[in-house]
Amino acid sequence: MVELTGPVIVAGAGIGGLTAARALRQHGYRVIVIERADEARGLAGSGLTIWTNALSALDRIGLAEAAQRPGMRLDWQRLHSADGEPIHEVPVGRIGSSVGRQGIGIRRQALLRALLDGCADVEVRYRCRLVDIQQNAEGVRVRLDGGAEISGALLVAADGLRSRTRSVLYDDGPPEPEGHMIWRGISDSHAGFPEHTSYMVYGKDGARSVAWPVAPDAVCWSVSRNGPPSHGESTDPHEIKRALLAMTAGFPEPVTAVIKATPAERMLRTDLFGRPEAVWGTGRVALLGDASHAMPTVYGQGACQAIEDAVVLADALAAAATPEQGIEDYARRRRDRVGWIRQRTFQLSRYQGWELPLLIALRNSTMRALPTEATERTWQTLLTFDDGSPESRDAA
């Protein structure tokens, strides 16, 4: 086990950062988490799917049950066309149960609370914005806005899509727009939504939606369409809600019902961005989650892959002779797994955004014809936590 002469600094108190903090503490390391937001802001947000692979990773650090408890199990993923005709369905509950715990839908706030509770012995400092990093063979020094500095043995960057750490290390520019925008919300009632189901719709003109339960009386949903980042669009919540209902006019009832059951002032609107290349860190700095490999949301794997990253990083560090070797091993373990998921995610995102009626008909008919066995094999690989170790590969 690598011996560290100072604390591990984790930048970011989101899902990946808190998972990393817990995993590192499980191996006996001292951890300091720095978060640029305040606590209240850090616990805000929408809903997530936490699939079997992420729960298997959380099981390794003793947090799977705490994460699963406030969630809603997902038995099915069902895909429909805009007119309500079935296109495809996947028994994600059965597949997940065959390789671990069944996946869930959960409020982001509930998951963050479970992770924070699991980090009771970790120092978390809010309103600390990282602005610069220096590192050498002895450790790292992080400079914060205001001039304060923190020294540690290494830095774990879980500072999100617009990672300052990535900017300092790689100077590879801002994340790139994915070419579509997304609206999100959580309904105030179940609104007749099909139980334990992730319900997807491929609409017309590139519009699409997905919804899933996150509590017995609440459904998280998102609606997206193609377009450039927002410039000058109305921010009035009631206008936004009216526009969403117009965009989804004709969609199956489960979609429009949960939008109608969501207070307008709680709807979020964002543009989607990604990174064309994944980076993993250098020297005594490691990156994880969106800071490393931001990708489209189509498989609901963003938070799941951040959780996997965090657990694998902690294991790799604990098994290494030096921090540098641990970070190199982490990158080796994660590169193929994340690359496989990213390739499929970017491909499916392009398919979902097709607008021409002929292409839409071709896509839908192709998906209807997909062999069940092939689809289930893909999902089994997706939902199986592969930590990249020789033992994991031998078991597979």
Tab-separated table of C-alpha atoms in Angstrom, residues 144-316:
chain	number	residue	atom	x	y	z
A	144	LEU	CA	-7.604	28.908	-3.826
A	145	ASP	CA	-9.265	32.148	-4.811
A	146	GLY	CA	-8.402	34.662	-2.119
A	147	GLY	CA	-4.812	33.402	-1.996
A	148	ALA	CA	-5.052	30.575	0.548
A	149	GLU	CA	-3.137	27.370	-0.208
A	150	ILE	CA	-3.567	23.719	0.730
A	151	SER	CA	-0.752	21.185	0.512
A	152	GLY	CA	-1.288	17.474	0.095
A	153	ALA	CA	0.196	14.231	-1.160
A	154	LEU	CA	-1.944	14.234	-4.294
A	155	LEU	CA	-5.004	15.839	-5.879
A	156	VAL	CA	-8.148	14.082	-7.119
A	157	ALA	CA	-10.013	16.363	-9.522
A	158	ALA	CA	-13.747	15.732	-9.459
A	159	ASP	CA	-14.506	19.337	-10.350
A	160	GLY	CA	-16.930	18.702	-13.161
A	161	LEU	CA	-17.490	19.554	-16.789
A	162	ARG	CA	-15.650	22.878	-16.667
A	163	SER	CA	-12.841	21.512	-14.533
A	164	ARG	CA	-10.300	24.131	-13.533
A	165	THR	CA	-7.866	21.289	-12.822
A	166	ARG	CA	-8.142	20.040	-16.395
A	167	SER	CA	-7.636	23.545	-17.701
A	168	VAL	CA	-4.448	24.015	-15.661
A	169	LEU	CA	-3.011	20.594	-16.550
A	170	TYR	CA	-3.958	20.272	-20.201
A	171	ASP	CA	-5.092	23.692	-21.445
A	172	ASP	CA	-7.277	21.870	-23.980
A	173	GLY	CA	-10.045	24.439	-24.139
A	174	PRO	CA	-13.628	24.425	-22.916
A	175	PRO	CA	-16.007	21.486	-23.319
A	176	GLU	CA	-17.650	21.248	-26.721
A	177	PRO	CA	-21.413	21.752	-27.259
A	178	GLU	CA	-23.279	18.550	-28.082
A	179	GLY	CA	-25.737	20.410	-30.279
A	180	HIS	CA	-28.819	19.925	-28.184
A	181	MET	CA	-30.451	21.485	-25.176
A	182	ILE	CA	-32.283	19.833	-22.332
A	183	TRP	CA	-35.042	20.692	-19.860
A	184	ARG	CA	-35.404	18.744	-16.615
A	185	GLY	CA	-37.806	18.534	-13.732
A	186	ILE	CA	-39.294	16.341	-11.019
A	187	SER	CA	-43.058	16.044	-10.840
A	188	ASP	CA	-45.087	16.615	-7.692
A	189	SER	CA	-47.087	13.430	-8.206
A	190	HIS	CA	-46.755	10.048	-9.864
A	191	ALA	CA	-49.282	11.248	-12.484
A	192	GLY	CA	-50.189	7.709	-13.583
A	193	PHE	CA	-46.630	6.997	-14.709
A	194	PRO	CA	-45.857	3.289	-15.374
A	195	GLU	CA	-44.258	1.788	-12.279
A	196	HIS	CA	-40.533	0.944	-12.101
A	197	THR	CA	-39.979	1.999	-15.699
A	198	SER	CA	-37.536	4.218	-17.541
A	199	TYR	CA	-39.826	5.543	-20.270
A	200	MET	CA	-38.228	6.976	-23.411
A	201	VAL	CA	-39.774	8.642	-26.453
A	202	TYR	CA	-38.182	9.466	-29.796
A	203	GLY	CA	-40.211	12.381	-31.118
A	204	LYS	CA	-40.305	14.407	-34.293
A	205	ASP	CA	-37.792	17.050	-35.394
A	206	GLY	CA	-35.095	15.671	-33.108
A	207	ALA	CA	-37.124	16.084	-29.903
A	208	ARG	CA	-36.884	13.243	-27.383
A	209	SER	CA	-37.728	12.577	-23.764
A	210	VAL	CA	-36.997	10.199	-20.934
A	211	ALA	CA	-38.635	9.858	-17.516
A	212	TRP	CA	-38.191	7.577	-14.530
A	213	PRO	CA	-39.504	7.409	-10.947
A	214	VAL	CA	-37.315	8.786	-8.145
A	215	ALA	CA	-39.828	8.435	-5.286
A	216	PRO	CA	-43.291	6.883	-4.839
A	217	ASP	CA	-44.910	10.235	-5.701
A	218	ALA	CA	-42.282	11.810	-7.968
A	219	VAL	CA	-40.985	11.238	-11.498
A	220	CYS	CA	-37.848	12.822	-12.916
A	221	TRP	CA	-38.050	13.722	-16.584
A	222	SER	CA	-36.011	15.399	-19.273
A	223	VAL	CA	-36.936	16.704	-22.705
A	224	SER	CA	-34.308	17.670	-25.253
A	225	ARG	CA	-34.061	18.924	-28.811
A	226	ASN	CA	-31.340	19.892	-31.231
A	227	GLY	CA	-30.013	23.415	-31.247
A	228	PRO	CA	-27.124	25.691	-30.310
A	229	PRO	CA	-26.462	26.901	-26.764
A	230	SER	CA	-29.107	29.306	-25.497
A	231	HIS	CA	-28.841	32.976	-26.401
A	232	GLY	CA	-31.628	35.318	-25.427
A	233	GLU	CA	-34.358	32.724	-24.872
A	234	SER	CA	-37.088	33.468	-22.367
A	235	THR	CA	-36.304	32.547	-18.780
A	236	ASP	CA	-39.890	32.948	-17.586
A	237	PRO	CA	-40.728	29.551	-16.047
A	238	HIS	CA	-44.351	29.584	-17.167
A	239	GLU	CA	-43.373	30.362	-20.750
A	240	ILE	CA	-40.831	27.555	-20.609
A	241	LYS	CA	-43.473	25.112	-19.389
A	242	ARG	CA	-45.883	26.146	-22.144
A	243	ALA	CA	-43.134	25.696	-24.745
A	244	LEU	CA	-42.287	22.242	-23.384
A	245	LEU	CA	-45.884	21.114	-23.550
A	246	ALA	CA	-46.098	22.401	-27.108
A	247	MET	CA	-42.871	20.568	-28.006
A	248	THR	CA	-44.218	17.287	-26.601
A	249	ALA	CA	-47.760	17.661	-27.991
A	250	GLY	CA	-48.787	14.226	-29.245
A	251	PHE	CA	-46.238	12.406	-27.098
A	252	PRO	CA	-47.612	9.484	-25.048
A	253	GLU	CA	-49.561	10.487	-21.950
A	254	PRO	CA	-46.883	9.472	-19.390
A	255	VAL	CA	-44.607	12.212	-20.770
A	256	THR	CA	-47.044	15.116	-20.820
A	257	ALA	CA	-48.663	14.094	-17.516
A	258	VAL	CA	-45.439	14.374	-15.503
A	259	ILE	CA	-44.548	17.706	-17.137
A	260	LYS	CA	-47.974	19.080	-16.233
A	261	ALA	CA	-47.480	17.814	-12.663
A	262	THR	CA	-44.180	19.719	-12.270
A	263	PRO	CA	-44.188	23.292	-10.882
A	264	ALA	CA	-42.829	25.620	-13.563
A	265	GLU	CA	-40.396	27.325	-11.184
A	266	ARG	CA	-38.617	24.010	-10.540
A	267	MET	CA	-37.816	23.261	-14.175
A	268	LEU	CA	-34.157	23.443	-15.150
A	269	ARG	CA	-32.841	24.270	-18.602
A	270	THR	CA	-29.263	23.480	-19.652
A	271	ASP	CA	-27.200	23.004	-22.784
A	272	LEU	CA	-25.292	19.754	-23.110
A	273	PHE	CA	-21.526	19.695	-23.544
A	274	GLY	CA	-18.980	16.912	-23.773
A	275	ARG	CA	-15.296	16.174	-24.178
A	276	PRO	CA	-13.980	14.529	-27.358
A	277	GLU	CA	-11.038	13.020	-25.455
A	278	ALA	CA	-10.762	11.441	-22.022
A	279	VAL	CA	-7.804	12.407	-19.841
A	280	TRP	CA	-6.846	10.732	-16.594
A	281	GLY	CA	-4.197	12.847	-14.928
A	282	THR	CA	-0.458	13.167	-14.653
A	283	GLY	CA	2.078	12.966	-11.861
A	284	ARG	CA	0.232	13.341	-8.573
A	285	VAL	CA	-3.034	14.621	-10.045
A	286	ALA	CA	-5.876	12.317	-11.140
A	287	LEU	CA	-9.112	13.324	-12.883
A	288	LEU	CA	-12.431	11.511	-12.681
A	289	GLY	CA	-16.033	11.837	-13.840
A	290	ASP	CA	-16.968	14.749	-16.083
A	291	ALA	CA	-13.607	16.407	-15.493
A	292	SER	CA	-12.054	13.430	-17.248
A	293	HIS	CA	-14.598	12.149	-19.778
A	294	ALA	CA	-17.858	14.118	-20.003
A	295	MET	CA	-20.291	12.450	-22.417
A	296	PRO	CA	-23.955	12.586	-23.488
A	297	THR	CA	-26.625	11.447	-21.050
A	298	VAL	CA	-28.365	8.826	-23.209
A	299	TYR	CA	-27.405	5.757	-21.146
A	300	GLY	CA	-27.667	7.532	-17.794
A	301	GLN	CA	-24.063	6.586	-17.024
A	302	GLY	CA	-22.509	9.955	-16.149
A	303	ALA	CA	-22.797	9.651	-12.375
A	304	CYS	CA	-22.312	5.886	-12.577
A	305	GLN	CA	-18.956	6.212	-14.307
A	306	ALA	CA	-17.819	8.861	-11.824
A	307	ILE	CA	-18.612	6.394	-9.023
A	308	GLU	CA	-16.710	3.618	-10.795
A	309	ASP	CA	-13.746	5.973	-11.363
A	310	ALA	CA	-13.610	6.928	-7.699
A	311	VAL	CA	-13.595	3.376	-6.371
A	312	VAL	CA	-11.065	2.128	-8.930
A	313	LEU	CA	-8.767	5.105	-8.263
A	314	ALA	CA	-8.744	4.416	-4.517
A	315	ASP	CA	-8.059	0.714	-5.086
A	316	ALA	CA	-5.256	1.458	-7.559
